[in-house]
Tab-separated table of C-alpha atoms and ligand atoms in Angstrom:
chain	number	residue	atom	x	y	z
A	700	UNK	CA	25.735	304.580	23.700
A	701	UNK	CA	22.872	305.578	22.730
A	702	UNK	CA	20.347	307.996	25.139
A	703	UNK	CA	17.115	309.227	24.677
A	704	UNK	CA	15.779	312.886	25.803
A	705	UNK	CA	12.379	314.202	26.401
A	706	UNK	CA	11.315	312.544	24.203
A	707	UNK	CA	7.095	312.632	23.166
A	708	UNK	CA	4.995	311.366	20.524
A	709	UNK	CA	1.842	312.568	19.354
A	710	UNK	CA	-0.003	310.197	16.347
A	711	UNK	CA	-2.527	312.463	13.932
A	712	UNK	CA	-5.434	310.764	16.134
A	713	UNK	CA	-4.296	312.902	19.167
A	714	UNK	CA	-2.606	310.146	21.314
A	715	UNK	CA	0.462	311.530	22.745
A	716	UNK	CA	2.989	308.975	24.368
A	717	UNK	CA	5.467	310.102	26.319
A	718	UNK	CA	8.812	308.501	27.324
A	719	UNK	CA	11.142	308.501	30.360
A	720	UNK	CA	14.998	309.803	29.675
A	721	UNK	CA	17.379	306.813	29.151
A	722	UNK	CA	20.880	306.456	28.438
A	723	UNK	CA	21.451	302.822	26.854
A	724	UNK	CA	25.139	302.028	27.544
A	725	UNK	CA	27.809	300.143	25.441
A	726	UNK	CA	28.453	296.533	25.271
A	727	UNK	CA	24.875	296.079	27.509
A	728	UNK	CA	21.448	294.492	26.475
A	729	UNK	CA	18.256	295.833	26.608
A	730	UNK	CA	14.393	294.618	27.065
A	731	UNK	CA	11.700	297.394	26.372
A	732	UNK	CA	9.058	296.082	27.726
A	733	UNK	CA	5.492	297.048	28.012
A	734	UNK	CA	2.068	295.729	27.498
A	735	UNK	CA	0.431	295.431	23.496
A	736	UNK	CA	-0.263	299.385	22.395
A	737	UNK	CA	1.826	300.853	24.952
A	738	UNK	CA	4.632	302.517	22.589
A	739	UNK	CA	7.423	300.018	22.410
A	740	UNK	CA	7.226	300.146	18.299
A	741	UNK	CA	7.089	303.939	18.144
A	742	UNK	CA	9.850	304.200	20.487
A	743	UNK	CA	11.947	302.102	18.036
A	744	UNK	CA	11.299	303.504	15.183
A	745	UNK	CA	12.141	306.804	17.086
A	746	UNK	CA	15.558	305.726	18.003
A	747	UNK	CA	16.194	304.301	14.604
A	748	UNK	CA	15.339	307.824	12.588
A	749	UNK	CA	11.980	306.119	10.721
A	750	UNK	CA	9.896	308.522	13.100
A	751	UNK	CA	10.486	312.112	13.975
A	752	UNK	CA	9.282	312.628	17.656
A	753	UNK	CA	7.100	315.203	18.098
A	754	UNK	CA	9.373	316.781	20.772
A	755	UNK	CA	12.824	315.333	22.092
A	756	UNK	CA	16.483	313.728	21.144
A	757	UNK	CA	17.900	310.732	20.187
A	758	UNK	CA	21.958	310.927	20.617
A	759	UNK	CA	24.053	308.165	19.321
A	760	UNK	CA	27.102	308.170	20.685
A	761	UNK	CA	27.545	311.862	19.841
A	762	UNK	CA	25.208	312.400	16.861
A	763	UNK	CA	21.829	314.163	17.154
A	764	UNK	CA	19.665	311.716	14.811
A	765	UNK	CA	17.180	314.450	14.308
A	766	UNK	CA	19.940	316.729	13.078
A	767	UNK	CA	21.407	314.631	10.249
A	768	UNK	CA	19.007	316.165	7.681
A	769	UNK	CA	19.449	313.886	4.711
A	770	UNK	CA	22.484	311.890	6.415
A	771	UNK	CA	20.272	310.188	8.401
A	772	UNK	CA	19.141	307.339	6.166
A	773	UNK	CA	23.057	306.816	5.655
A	774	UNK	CA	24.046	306.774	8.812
A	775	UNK	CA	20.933	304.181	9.923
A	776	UNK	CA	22.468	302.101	7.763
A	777	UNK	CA	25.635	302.016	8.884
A	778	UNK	CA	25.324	302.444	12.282
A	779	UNK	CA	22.145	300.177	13.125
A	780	UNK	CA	20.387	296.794	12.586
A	781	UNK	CA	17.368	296.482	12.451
A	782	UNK	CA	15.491	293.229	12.959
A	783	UNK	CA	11.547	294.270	12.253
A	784	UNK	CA	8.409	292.297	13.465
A	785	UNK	CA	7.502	291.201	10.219
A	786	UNK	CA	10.684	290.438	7.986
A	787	UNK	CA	10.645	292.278	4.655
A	788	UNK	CA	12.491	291.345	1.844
A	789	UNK	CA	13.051	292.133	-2.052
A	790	UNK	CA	11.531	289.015	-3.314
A	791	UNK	CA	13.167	289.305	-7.050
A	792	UNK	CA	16.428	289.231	-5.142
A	793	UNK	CA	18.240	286.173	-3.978
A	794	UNK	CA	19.026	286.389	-0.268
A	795	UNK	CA	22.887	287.245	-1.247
A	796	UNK	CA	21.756	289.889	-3.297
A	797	UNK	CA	19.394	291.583	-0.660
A	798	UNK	CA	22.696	291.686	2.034
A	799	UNK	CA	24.461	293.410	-1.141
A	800	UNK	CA	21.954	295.735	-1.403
A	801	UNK	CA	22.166	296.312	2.622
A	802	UNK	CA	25.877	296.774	2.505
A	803	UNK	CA	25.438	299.318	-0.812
A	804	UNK	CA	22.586	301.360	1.506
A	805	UNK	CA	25.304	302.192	3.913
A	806	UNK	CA	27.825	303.042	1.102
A	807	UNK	CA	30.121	300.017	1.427
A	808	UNK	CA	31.477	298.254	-1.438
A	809	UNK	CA	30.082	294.456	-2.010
A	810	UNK	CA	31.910	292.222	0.341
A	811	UNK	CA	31.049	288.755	-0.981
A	812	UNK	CA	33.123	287.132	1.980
A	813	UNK	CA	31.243	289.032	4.611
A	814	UNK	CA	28.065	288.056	3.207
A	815	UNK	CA	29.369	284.351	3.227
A	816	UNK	CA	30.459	284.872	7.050
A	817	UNK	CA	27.538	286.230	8.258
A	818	UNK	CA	25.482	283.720	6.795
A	819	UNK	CA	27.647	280.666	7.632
A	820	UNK	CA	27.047	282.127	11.516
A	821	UNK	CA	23.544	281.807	10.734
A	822	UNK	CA	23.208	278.309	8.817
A	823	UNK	CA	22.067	280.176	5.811
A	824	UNK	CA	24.873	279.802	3.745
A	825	UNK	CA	23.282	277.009	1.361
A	826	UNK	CA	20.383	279.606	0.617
A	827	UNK	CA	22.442	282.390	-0.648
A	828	UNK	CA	21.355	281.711	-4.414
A	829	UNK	CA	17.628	281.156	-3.019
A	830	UNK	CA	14.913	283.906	-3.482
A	831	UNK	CA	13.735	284.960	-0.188
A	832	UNK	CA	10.543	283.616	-0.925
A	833	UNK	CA	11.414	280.098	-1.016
A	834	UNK	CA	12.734	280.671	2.673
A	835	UNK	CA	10.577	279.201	5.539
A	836	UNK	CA	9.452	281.173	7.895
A	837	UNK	CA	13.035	280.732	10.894
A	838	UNK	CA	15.069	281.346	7.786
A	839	UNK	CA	13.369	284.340	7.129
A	840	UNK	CA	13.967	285.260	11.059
A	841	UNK	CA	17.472	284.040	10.931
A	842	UNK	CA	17.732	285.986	7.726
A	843	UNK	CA	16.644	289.391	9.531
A	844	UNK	CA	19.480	288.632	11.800
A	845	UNK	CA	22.121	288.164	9.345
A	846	UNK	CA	21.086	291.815	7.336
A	847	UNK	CA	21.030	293.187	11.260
A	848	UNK	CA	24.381	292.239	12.173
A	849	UNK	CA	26.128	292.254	8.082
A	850	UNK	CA	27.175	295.875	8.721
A	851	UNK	CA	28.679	295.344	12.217
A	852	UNK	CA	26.405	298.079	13.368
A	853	UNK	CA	26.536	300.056	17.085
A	854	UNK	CA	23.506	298.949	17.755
A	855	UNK	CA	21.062	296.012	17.047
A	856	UNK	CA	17.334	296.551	17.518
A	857	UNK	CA	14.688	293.917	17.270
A	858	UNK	CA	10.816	294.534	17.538
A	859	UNK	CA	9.127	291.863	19.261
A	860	UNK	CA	11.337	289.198	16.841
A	861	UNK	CA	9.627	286.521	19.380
A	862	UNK	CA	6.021	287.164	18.966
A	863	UNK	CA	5.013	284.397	16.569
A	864	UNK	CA	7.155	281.759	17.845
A	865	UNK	CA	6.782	278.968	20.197
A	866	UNK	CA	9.067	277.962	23.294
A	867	UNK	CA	11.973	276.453	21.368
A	868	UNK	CA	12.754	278.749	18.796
A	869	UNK	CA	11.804	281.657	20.800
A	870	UNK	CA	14.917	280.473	22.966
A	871	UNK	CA	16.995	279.734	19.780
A	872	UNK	CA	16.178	283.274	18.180
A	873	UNK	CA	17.257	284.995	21.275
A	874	UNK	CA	20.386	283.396	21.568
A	875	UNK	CA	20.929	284.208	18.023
A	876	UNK	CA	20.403	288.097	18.475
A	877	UNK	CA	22.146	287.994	22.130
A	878	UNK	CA	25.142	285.825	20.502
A	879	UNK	CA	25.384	287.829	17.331
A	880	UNK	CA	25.502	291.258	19.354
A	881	UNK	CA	28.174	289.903	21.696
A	882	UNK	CA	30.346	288.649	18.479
A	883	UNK	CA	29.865	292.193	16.929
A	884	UNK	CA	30.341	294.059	19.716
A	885	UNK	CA	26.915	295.566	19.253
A	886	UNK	CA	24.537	296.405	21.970
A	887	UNK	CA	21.231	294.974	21.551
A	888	UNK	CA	17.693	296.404	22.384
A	889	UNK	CA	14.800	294.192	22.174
A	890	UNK	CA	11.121	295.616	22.114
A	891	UNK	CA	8.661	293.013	23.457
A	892	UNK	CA	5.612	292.064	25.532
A	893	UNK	CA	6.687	288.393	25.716
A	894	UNK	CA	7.352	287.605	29.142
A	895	UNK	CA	9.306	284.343	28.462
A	896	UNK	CA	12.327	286.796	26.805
A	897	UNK	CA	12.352	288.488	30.668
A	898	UNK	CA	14.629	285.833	31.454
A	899	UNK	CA	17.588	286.147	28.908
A	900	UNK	CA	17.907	290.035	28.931
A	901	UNK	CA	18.333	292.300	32.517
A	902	UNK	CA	18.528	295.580	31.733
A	903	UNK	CA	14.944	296.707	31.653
A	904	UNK	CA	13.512	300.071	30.204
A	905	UNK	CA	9.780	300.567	30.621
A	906	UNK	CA	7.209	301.861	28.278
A	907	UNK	CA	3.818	302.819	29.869
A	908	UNK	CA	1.958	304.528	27.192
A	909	UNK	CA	0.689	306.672	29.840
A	910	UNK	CA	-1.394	309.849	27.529
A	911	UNK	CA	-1.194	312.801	29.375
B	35	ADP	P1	3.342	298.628	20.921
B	35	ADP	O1	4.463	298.433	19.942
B	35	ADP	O2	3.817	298.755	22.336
B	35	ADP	O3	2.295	297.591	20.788
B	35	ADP	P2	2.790	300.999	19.344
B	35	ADP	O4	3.989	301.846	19.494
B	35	ADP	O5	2.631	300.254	18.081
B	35	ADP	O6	2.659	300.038	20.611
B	35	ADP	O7	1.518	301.908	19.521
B	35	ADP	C1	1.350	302.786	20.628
B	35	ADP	C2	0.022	303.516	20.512
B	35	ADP	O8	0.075	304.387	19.392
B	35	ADP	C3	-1.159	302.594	20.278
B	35	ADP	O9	-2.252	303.097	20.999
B	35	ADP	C4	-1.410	302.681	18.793
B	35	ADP	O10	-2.748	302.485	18.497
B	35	ADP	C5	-0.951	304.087	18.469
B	35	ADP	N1	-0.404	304.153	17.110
B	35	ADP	C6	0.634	303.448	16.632
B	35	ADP	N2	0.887	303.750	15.357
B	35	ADP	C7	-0.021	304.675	15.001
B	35	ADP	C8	-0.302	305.396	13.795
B	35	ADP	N3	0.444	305.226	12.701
B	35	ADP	N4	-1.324	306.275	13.816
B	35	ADP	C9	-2.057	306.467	14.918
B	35	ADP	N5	-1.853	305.831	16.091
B	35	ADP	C10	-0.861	304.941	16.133
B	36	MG	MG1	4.853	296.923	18.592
């Protein structure tokens, strides 16, 4: 569970953004949706500790984000996935040694056969000695995925992981993430603007942008 309380932004340029109280329950999916520069990113990198609100809470299950000092990058890790618009990598490292690096981030020991799992669920497992730069573009996607889900986190975000796709693997990423949560026992909370994810997702939380 996690909910979000009075909860405003306001960016160095003055824009404030302000967002209506939510309480995302367990074992339930999630669309934020609103329109291109409406807040959906800065809400998600509000609930995931990378941006301090300007006023408000973020409670996860019964941890004030904002309160965890320098726990917080700890307990992202081990609590969340994050897949991000554009997938980031460490290019020197082959793709098994970026998930060990993911699983050493949230202070677990390497777990070679978790790797292997998590990757075999994603039809990755023949890149695991590959640098991440000699991934195409859906393997880097599917690749996101896999360091999302490799620490069975609470909670899966994705920021608009659709954007640059077309029809079919917009439909295959999405049952990926929606798939992957379910097997995990994650919830899931996708940001987007694409109107053809509507369909997959119900639960609906709306971002306006509204500066008042
Ligand atoms: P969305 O993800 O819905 O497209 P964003 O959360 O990225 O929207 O942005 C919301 C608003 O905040 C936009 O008007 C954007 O220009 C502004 N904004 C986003 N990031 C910054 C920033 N780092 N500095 C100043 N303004 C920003
Ligand atoms: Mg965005």
């Amino acid at each position: 569970m996690i909910a979000i309380e009075s909860l405003a932004h306001t960016y160095p340029t003055g824009q404030q953004i302000h967002f209506a109280d939510a309480t995302f329950t367990d074992n339930e999916n999630w669309l934020i949706l609103g329109d291109s520069g409406s807040g959906k990113s800065t809400l998600l990198n509000i609930m995931t500790g990378l941006l301090s609100p300007t006023s408000g809470k973020v409670i996860l299950n019964q941890t004030d984000l904002y309160k965890l000092g320098n726990k917080l990058d700890r307990f992202r890790a081990q609590y969340m996935g994050i897949v991000f618009q554009k997938p980031y990598f460490i290019q020197s490292l082959t793709v098994s040694e970026n998930l060990k690096l993911t699983q050493s981030l949230a202070g677990l020991k390497t777990n070679n056969h978790r790797i292997l799992e998590v990757l075999e669920g994603l039809a990755l497992a023949d890149k695991k000695t590959s640098y991440t730069k000699d991934l195409s573009v859906g393997q880097l996607q599917r690749l996101s995925i896999a360091r999302a889900i490799l620490n069975r986190p609470a909670i899966i975000f994705a920021d608009e992981p659709t954007a640059s796709l077309d029809d079919r693997n917009t439909e295959r990423v999405l049952e990926l993430l929606i798939n992957q949560a379910g097997k995990e026992k994650a919830d899931l909370i996708v940001a987007t603007h694409d109107k053809r994810v509507k369909d997959a997702i119900t639960n609906i939380y709306l971002v306006n942008g509204g500066s008042q």
